[in-house]
Amino acid sequence: MKGPFQNRILFARIKAQDQAAFAEAYDLFVDKIYRFIYYKVGAAEDARDLTSAVFLKAWDHIRENRLTDEKTLPSLFYKIARNLVIDHYRKNAKTREDVSLDDPDGAIDLADESQDPAGEFELASELAAVNDKLSELKDEYREAIVLRYIDELSISEIAEILDKSNGNARILIFRALKSLRELLNKD
C-alpha cells in the first residue's frame, strides 16, 4: 500500500463496503497473494483459482464487518490464502511440485530492473540457486522467507499471518535463513 494516511482512507472506504476501494486493494495485493500461493502449490492454474477465492472470501469477511483496523487488511488476505492452500492440499492429497521461476505458465520476475546486464545475469544465477534450495526447505521455513523477502512483509504482519508472537516470527525467519544458507553453502 502507499502511505499510512492513504492506507487509513482506503481502509475506511473498504470498511464502509465500498466496492471501488476493495478493487483498489485487490490491485495492490493480487500479485503478492498470487505469488505467495504459487510458491506453495506450484501450479499456475491452481494459484489463479485460489487467488480468486482469497478475494471472494475477504469480501465476505468485510461484508460481515469483521475487519478491525487497516493493519489487518493485508493479514486478512494472507491468512485466507494460507488456509485455502491448506484446504487445497487436503482435498487433493497429492505431492507438491517444485516451483520454478522459469515456469512459462507462471513466470515470476523478481529481478531488480535497475541492474546492469552483468549484474542481472549474476542476480538471475543467484535467484536460480535460491529457488532450487527453497523447495528443499520445510514448508514453514519456505513460507517465512517468501513472506519476508519476496512479499516484503513486516515481522508483525508475518506474526499475525502465522498466528505467532513477533519474537517467534523473528526466530522462525532466522532459522529459515540459516537453513537456506546451509543448503546454499553445501554446493
PDB file of C-alpha atoms in Angstrom:
ATOM      1  CA  MET A   1       0.000   0.000   0.000  1.00  0.00           C
ATOM      2  CA  LYS A   2       1.093   3.631  -0.199  1.00  0.00           C
ATOM      3  CA  GLY A   3       1.441   5.733   2.961  1.00  0.00           C
ATOM      4  CA  PRO A   4      -0.220   5.480   6.370  1.00  0.00           C
ATOM      5  CA  PHE A   5      -2.752   8.218   5.581  1.00  0.00           C
ATOM      6  CA  GLN A   6      -3.770   6.651   2.266  1.00  0.00           C
ATOM      7  CA  ASN A   7      -3.977   3.253   3.996  1.00  0.00           C
ATOM      8  CA  ARG A   8      -6.391   4.635   6.588  1.00  0.00           C
ATOM      9  CA  ILE A   9      -8.568   6.247   3.938  1.00  0.00           C
ATOM     10  CA  LEU A  10      -8.642   3.073   1.837  1.00  0.00           C
ATOM     11  CA  PHE A  11      -9.388   1.009   4.934  1.00  0.00           C
ATOM     12  CA  ALA A  12     -12.263   3.317   5.955  1.00  0.00           C
ATOM     13  CA  ARG A  13     -13.740   3.041   2.469  1.00  0.00           C
ATOM     14  CA  ILE A  14     -13.415  -0.750   2.492  1.00  0.00           C
ATOM     15  CA  LYS A  15     -14.917  -0.984   5.963  1.00  0.00           C
ATOM     16  CA  ALA A  16     -17.872   1.015   4.597  1.00  0.00           C
ATOM     17  CA  GLN A  17     -18.121  -1.749   1.964  1.00  0.00           C
ATOM     18  CA  ASP A  18     -17.066   0.494  -0.917  1.00  0.00           C
ATOM     19  CA  GLN A  19     -16.553  -1.906  -3.830  1.00  0.00           C
ATOM     20  CA  ALA A  20     -14.255   0.520  -5.667  1.00  0.00           C
ATOM     21  CA  ALA A  21     -11.984   0.687  -2.613  1.00  0.00           C
ATOM     22  CA  PHE A  22     -11.914  -3.095  -2.431  1.00  0.00           C
ATOM     23  CA  ALA A  23     -10.974  -3.149  -6.124  1.00  0.00           C
ATOM     24  CA  GLU A  24      -8.045  -0.827  -5.284  1.00  0.00           C
ATOM     25  CA  ALA A  25      -6.964  -3.198  -2.510  1.00  0.00           C
ATOM     26  CA  TYR A  26      -7.298  -6.078  -4.957  1.00  0.00           C
ATOM     27  CA  ASP A  27      -4.994  -4.303  -7.412  1.00  0.00           C
ATOM     28  CA  LEU A  28      -2.469  -3.650  -4.633  1.00  0.00           C
ATOM     29  CA  PHE A  29      -2.382  -7.223  -3.333  1.00  0.00           C
ATOM     30  CA  VAL A  30      -3.373  -9.611  -6.128  1.00  0.00           C
ATOM     31  CA  ASP A  31       0.176 -10.153  -7.430  1.00  0.00           C
ATOM     32  CA  LYS A  32       1.592 -10.695  -3.949  1.00  0.00           C
ATOM     33  CA  ILE A  33      -1.143 -13.129  -2.967  1.00  0.00           C
ATOM     34  CA  TYR A  34      -0.809 -14.985  -6.272  1.00  0.00           C
ATOM     35  CA  ARG A  35       2.961 -15.265  -5.800  1.00  0.00           C
ATOM     36  CA  PHE A  36       2.515 -16.456  -2.190  1.00  0.00           C
ATOM     37  CA  ILE A  37       0.061 -19.152  -3.303  1.00  0.00           C
ATOM     38  CA  TYR A  38       2.075 -20.106  -6.377  1.00  0.00           C
ATOM     39  CA  TYR A  39       5.155 -20.808  -4.247  1.00  0.00           C
ATOM     40  CA  LYS A  40       3.032 -23.159  -2.165  1.00  0.00           C
ATOM     41  CA  VAL A  41       1.038 -25.032  -4.829  1.00  0.00           C
ATOM     42  CA  GLY A  42       3.441 -24.894  -7.784  1.00  0.00           C
ATOM     43  CA  ALA A  43       0.720 -24.803 -10.448  1.00  0.00           C
ATOM     44  CA  ALA A  44      -0.297 -21.583 -12.149  1.00  0.00           C
ATOM     45  CA  GLU A  45      -3.923 -22.610 -12.719  1.00  0.00           C
ATOM     46  CA  ASP A  46      -4.418 -23.683  -9.094  1.00  0.00           C
ATOM     47  CA  ALA A  47      -2.730 -20.485  -7.906  1.00  0.00           C
ATOM     48  CA  ARG A  48      -5.070 -18.348 -10.032  1.00  0.00           C
ATOM     49  CA  ASP A  49      -8.147 -20.185  -8.757  1.00  0.00           C
ATOM     50  CA  LEU A  50      -7.057 -19.947  -5.137  1.00  0.00           C
ATOM     51  CA  THR A  51      -6.142 -16.267  -5.525  1.00  0.00           C
ATOM     52  CA  SER A  52      -9.648 -15.522  -6.786  1.00  0.00           C
ATOM     53  CA  ALA A  53     -11.111 -17.432  -3.857  1.00  0.00           C
ATOM     54  CA  VAL A  54      -8.999 -15.390  -1.424  1.00  0.00           C
ATOM     55  CA  PHE A  55     -10.549 -12.128  -2.553  1.00  0.00           C
ATOM     56  CA  LEU A  56     -14.077 -13.546  -2.608  1.00  0.00           C
ATOM     57  CA  LYS A  57     -13.684 -14.794   0.969  1.00  0.00           C
ATOM     58  CA  ALA A  58     -12.100 -11.496   2.020  1.00  0.00           C
ATOM     59  CA  TRP A  59     -15.064  -9.556   0.622  1.00  0.00           C
ATOM     60  CA  ASP A  60     -17.438 -11.818   2.570  1.00  0.00           C
ATOM     61  CA  HIS A  61     -15.376 -11.189   5.683  1.00  0.00           C
ATOM     62  CA  ILE A  62     -15.577  -7.417   5.125  1.00  0.00           C
ATOM     63  CA  ARG A  63     -19.336  -7.556   4.484  1.00  0.00           C
ATOM     64  CA  GLU A  64     -19.744  -9.292   7.847  1.00  0.00           C
ATOM     65  CA  ASN A  65     -17.931  -6.327   9.491  1.00  0.00           C
ATOM     66  CA  ARG A  66     -15.109  -8.433  10.957  1.00  0.00           C
ATOM     67  CA  LEU A  67     -12.268  -6.132   9.846  1.00  0.00           C
ATOM     68  CA  THR A  68     -10.784  -4.257  12.819  1.00  0.00           C
ATOM     69  CA  ASP A  69      -8.048  -1.888  11.566  1.00  0.00           C
ATOM     70  CA  GLU A  70      -6.003  -1.070   8.468  1.00  0.00           C
ATOM     71  CA  LYS A  71      -3.148  -3.356   9.524  1.00  0.00           C
ATOM     72  CA  THR A  72      -5.454  -6.359   9.429  1.00  0.00           C
ATOM     73  CA  LEU A  73      -6.319  -5.996   5.732  1.00  0.00           C
ATOM     74  CA  PRO A  74      -3.052  -7.456   4.331  1.00  0.00           C
ATOM     75  CA  SER A  75      -3.024 -10.052   7.089  1.00  0.00           C
ATOM     76  CA  LEU A  76      -6.596 -10.989   6.209  1.00  0.00           C
ATOM     77  CA  PHE A  77      -5.599 -11.696   2.606  1.00  0.00           C
ATOM     78  CA  TYR A  78      -2.579 -13.779   3.613  1.00  0.00           C
ATOM     79  CA  LYS A  79      -4.422 -15.734   6.318  1.00  0.00           C
ATOM     80  CA  ILE A  80      -7.216 -16.624   3.911  1.00  0.00           C
ATOM     81  CA  ALA A  81      -4.630 -17.591   1.271  1.00  0.00           C
ATOM     82  CA  ARG A  82      -2.761 -19.755   3.748  1.00  0.00           C
ATOM     83  CA  ASN A  83      -5.949 -21.532   4.848  1.00  0.00           C
ATOM     84  CA  LEU A  84      -7.103 -22.084   1.263  1.00  0.00           C
ATOM     85  CA  VAL A  85      -3.746 -23.642   0.381  1.00  0.00           C
ATOM     86  CA  ILE A  86      -4.067 -26.000   3.348  1.00  0.00           C
ATOM     87  CA  ASP A  87      -7.596 -26.908   2.236  1.00  0.00           C
ATOM     88  CA  HIS A  88      -6.331 -27.373  -1.327  1.00  0.00           C
ATOM     89  CA  TYR A  89      -3.764 -29.919  -0.173  1.00  0.00           C
ATOM     90  CA  ARG A  90      -6.280 -31.703   1.997  1.00  0.00           C
ATOM     91  CA  LYS A  91      -8.685 -32.029  -0.922  1.00  0.00           C
ATOM     92  CA  ASN A  92      -6.128 -33.082  -3.500  1.00  0.00           C
ATOM     93  CA  ALA A  93      -3.755 -35.052  -1.240  1.00  0.00           C
ATOM     94  CA  LYS A  94      -1.122 -35.015  -3.938  1.00  0.00           C
ATOM     95  CA  THR A  95       2.549 -34.189  -3.588  1.00  0.00           C
ATOM     96  CA  ARG A  96       3.703 -30.652  -4.117  1.00  0.00           C
ATOM     97  CA  GLU A  97       5.504 -29.958  -7.365  1.00  0.00           C
ATOM     98  CA  ASP A  98       8.734 -27.991  -7.302  1.00  0.00           C
ATOM     99  CA  VAL A  99       8.223 -24.365  -8.220  1.00  0.00           C
ATOM    100  CA  SER A 100      10.499 -22.867 -10.815  1.00  0.00           C
ATOM    101  CA  LEU A 101      10.971 -19.205 -11.547  1.00  0.00           C
ATOM    102  CA  ASP A 102      11.418 -20.285 -15.182  1.00  0.00           C
ATOM    103  CA  ASP A 103       7.951 -21.885 -15.419  1.00  0.00           C
ATOM    104  CA  PRO A 104       6.423 -20.402 -18.611  1.00  0.00           C
ATOM    105  CA  ASP A 105       2.876 -20.690 -17.192  1.00  0.00           C
ATOM    106  CA  GLY A 106       3.568 -18.633 -14.113  1.00  0.00           C
ATOM    107  CA  ALA A 107       6.851 -16.842 -14.542  1.00  0.00           C
ATOM    108  CA  ILE A 108       7.594 -14.516 -11.691  1.00  0.00           C
ATOM    109  CA  ASP A 109      10.055 -11.747 -12.409  1.00  0.00           C
ATOM    110  CA  LEU A 110      11.980 -10.942  -9.249  1.00  0.00           C
ATOM    111  CA  ALA A 111      14.978  -9.235 -10.798  1.00  0.00           C
ATOM    112  CA  ASP A 112      15.775  -5.610  -9.992  1.00  0.00           C
ATOM    113  CA  GLU A 113      15.388  -3.832 -13.309  1.00  0.00           C
ATOM    114  CA  SER A 114      17.910  -1.136 -12.342  1.00  0.00           C
ATOM    115  CA  GLN A 115      20.775  -3.682 -12.541  1.00  0.00           C
ATOM    116  CA  ASP A 116      23.304  -3.621 -15.362  1.00  0.00           C
ATOM    117  CA  PRO A 117      23.337  -6.667 -17.699  1.00  0.00           C
ATOM    118  CA  ALA A 118      26.257  -8.355 -15.902  1.00  0.00           C
ATOM    119  CA  GLY A 119      24.567  -7.664 -12.578  1.00  0.00           C
ATOM    120  CA  GLU A 120      21.283  -9.003 -13.936  1.00  0.00           C
ATOM    121  CA  PHE A 121      22.979 -12.225 -15.029  1.00  0.00           C
ATOM    122  CA  GLU A 122      24.607 -12.652 -11.630  1.00  0.00           C
ATOM    123  CA  LEU A 123      21.325 -11.900  -9.869  1.00  0.00           C
ATOM    124  CA  ALA A 124      19.489 -14.407 -12.083  1.00  0.00           C
ATOM    125  CA  SER A 125      22.073 -17.072 -11.251  1.00  0.00           C
ATOM    126  CA  GLU A 126      21.729 -16.373  -7.535  1.00  0.00           C
ATOM    127  CA  LEU A 127      17.928 -16.425  -7.751  1.00  0.00           C
ATOM    128  CA  ALA A 128      18.017 -19.754  -9.554  1.00  0.00           C
ATOM    129  CA  ALA A 129      20.236 -21.216  -6.818  1.00  0.00           C
ATOM    130  CA  VAL A 130      17.978 -19.842  -4.088  1.00  0.00           C
ATOM    131  CA  ASN A 131      14.874 -21.106  -5.915  1.00  0.00           C
ATOM    132  CA  ASP A 132      16.346 -24.606  -6.158  1.00  0.00           C
ATOM    133  CA  LYS A 133      17.094 -24.654  -2.449  1.00  0.00           C
ATOM    134  CA  LEU A 134      13.761 -23.093  -1.401  1.00  0.00           C
ATOM    135  CA  SER A 135      11.976 -26.238  -2.489  1.00  0.00           C
ATOM    136  CA  GLU A 136      14.198 -28.260  -0.136  1.00  0.00           C
ATOM    137  CA  LEU A 137      13.202 -26.234   2.940  1.00  0.00           C
ATOM    138  CA  LYS A 138      10.419 -27.185   5.321  1.00  0.00           C
ATOM    139  CA  ASP A 139       7.111 -25.578   4.318  1.00  0.00           C
ATOM    140  CA  GLU A 140       7.156 -23.371   7.409  1.00  0.00           C
ATOM    141  CA  TYR A 141      10.625 -22.014   6.543  1.00  0.00           C
ATOM    142  CA  ARG A 142       9.774 -21.503   2.869  1.00  0.00           C
ATOM    143  CA  GLU A 143       6.618 -19.632   3.849  1.00  0.00           C
ATOM    144  CA  ALA A 144       8.534 -17.346   6.238  1.00  0.00           C
ATOM    145  CA  ILE A 145      11.142 -16.490   3.603  1.00  0.00           C
ATOM    146  CA  VAL A 146       8.533 -15.789   0.916  1.00  0.00           C
ATOM    147  CA  LEU A 147       6.520 -13.542   3.240  1.00  0.00           C
ATOM    148  CA  ARG A 148       9.560 -11.621   4.481  1.00  0.00           C
ATOM    149  CA  TYR A 149      11.840 -11.307   1.477  1.00  0.00           C
ATOM    150  CA  ILE A 150       9.647 -11.757  -1.574  1.00  0.00           C
ATOM    151  CA  ASP A 151       6.405 -10.172  -0.353  1.00  0.00           C
ATOM    152  CA  GLU A 152       8.379  -7.780   1.907  1.00  0.00           C
ATOM    153  CA  LEU A 153       6.018  -8.002   4.872  1.00  0.00           C
ATOM    154  CA  SER A 154       6.958  -6.715   8.305  1.00  0.00           C
ATOM    155  CA  ILE A 155       7.689  -9.020  11.229  1.00  0.00           C
ATOM    156  CA  SER A 156       4.396  -8.046  12.880  1.00  0.00           C
ATOM    157  CA  GLU A 157       2.427  -8.796   9.701  1.00  0.00           C
ATOM    158  CA  ILE A 158       4.132 -12.181   9.383  1.00  0.00           C
ATOM    159  CA  ALA A 159       3.473 -12.923  13.050  1.00  0.00           C
ATOM    160  CA  GLU A 160      -0.208 -12.140  12.590  1.00  0.00           C
ATOM    161  CA  ILE A 161      -0.474 -14.274   9.449  1.00  0.00           C
ATOM    162  CA  LEU A 162       1.257 -17.227  11.095  1.00  0.00           C
ATOM    163  CA  ASP A 163      -0.503 -16.770  14.460  1.00  0.00           C
ATOM    164  CA  LYS A 164       2.823 -16.359  16.267  1.00  0.00           C
ATOM    165  CA  SER A 165       4.314 -13.719  18.509  1.00  0.00           C
ATOM    166  CA  ASN A 166       6.689 -11.195  16.932  1.00  0.00           C
ATOM    167  CA  GLY A 167       9.604 -12.892  18.681  1.00  0.00           C
ATOM    168  CA  ASN A 168       8.624 -16.327  17.389  1.00  0.00           C
ATOM    169  CA  ALA A 169       8.242 -14.939  13.872  1.00  0.00           C
ATOM    170  CA  ARG A 170      11.748 -13.420  14.055  1.00  0.00           C
ATOM    171  CA  ILE A 171      13.171 -16.737  15.275  1.00  0.00           C
ATOM    172  CA  LEU A 172      11.376 -18.620  12.509  1.00  0.00           C
ATOM    173  CA  ILE A 173      12.785 -16.266   9.853  1.00  0.00           C
ATOM    174  CA  PHE A 174      16.265 -16.525  11.383  1.00  0.00           C
ATOM    175  CA  ARG A 175      16.106 -20.330  11.361  1.00  0.00           C
ATOM    176  CA  ALA A 176      14.726 -20.365   7.818  1.00  0.00           C
ATOM    177  CA  LEU A 177      17.564 -18.172   6.591  1.00  0.00           C
ATOM    178  CA  LYS A 178      20.111 -20.284   8.451  1.00  0.00           C
ATOM    179  CA  SER A 179      18.742 -23.466   6.838  1.00  0.00           C
ATOM    180  CA  LEU A 180      18.690 -21.841   3.401  1.00  0.00           C
ATOM    181  CA  ARG A 181      22.261 -20.579   3.886  1.00  0.00           C
ATOM    182  CA  GLU A 182      23.396 -24.080   4.902  1.00  0.00           C
ATOM    183  CA  LEU A 183      21.775 -25.585   1.805  1.00  0.00           C
ATOM    184  CA  LEU A 184      23.403 -22.968  -0.435  1.00  0.00           C
ATOM    185  CA  ASN A 185      26.819 -23.495   1.188  1.00  0.00           C
ATOM    186  CA  LYS A 186      26.662 -27.266   0.558  1.00  0.00           C
ATOM    187  CA  ASP A 187      27.084 -26.551  -3.128  1.00  0.00           C
TER     188      ASP A 187
END
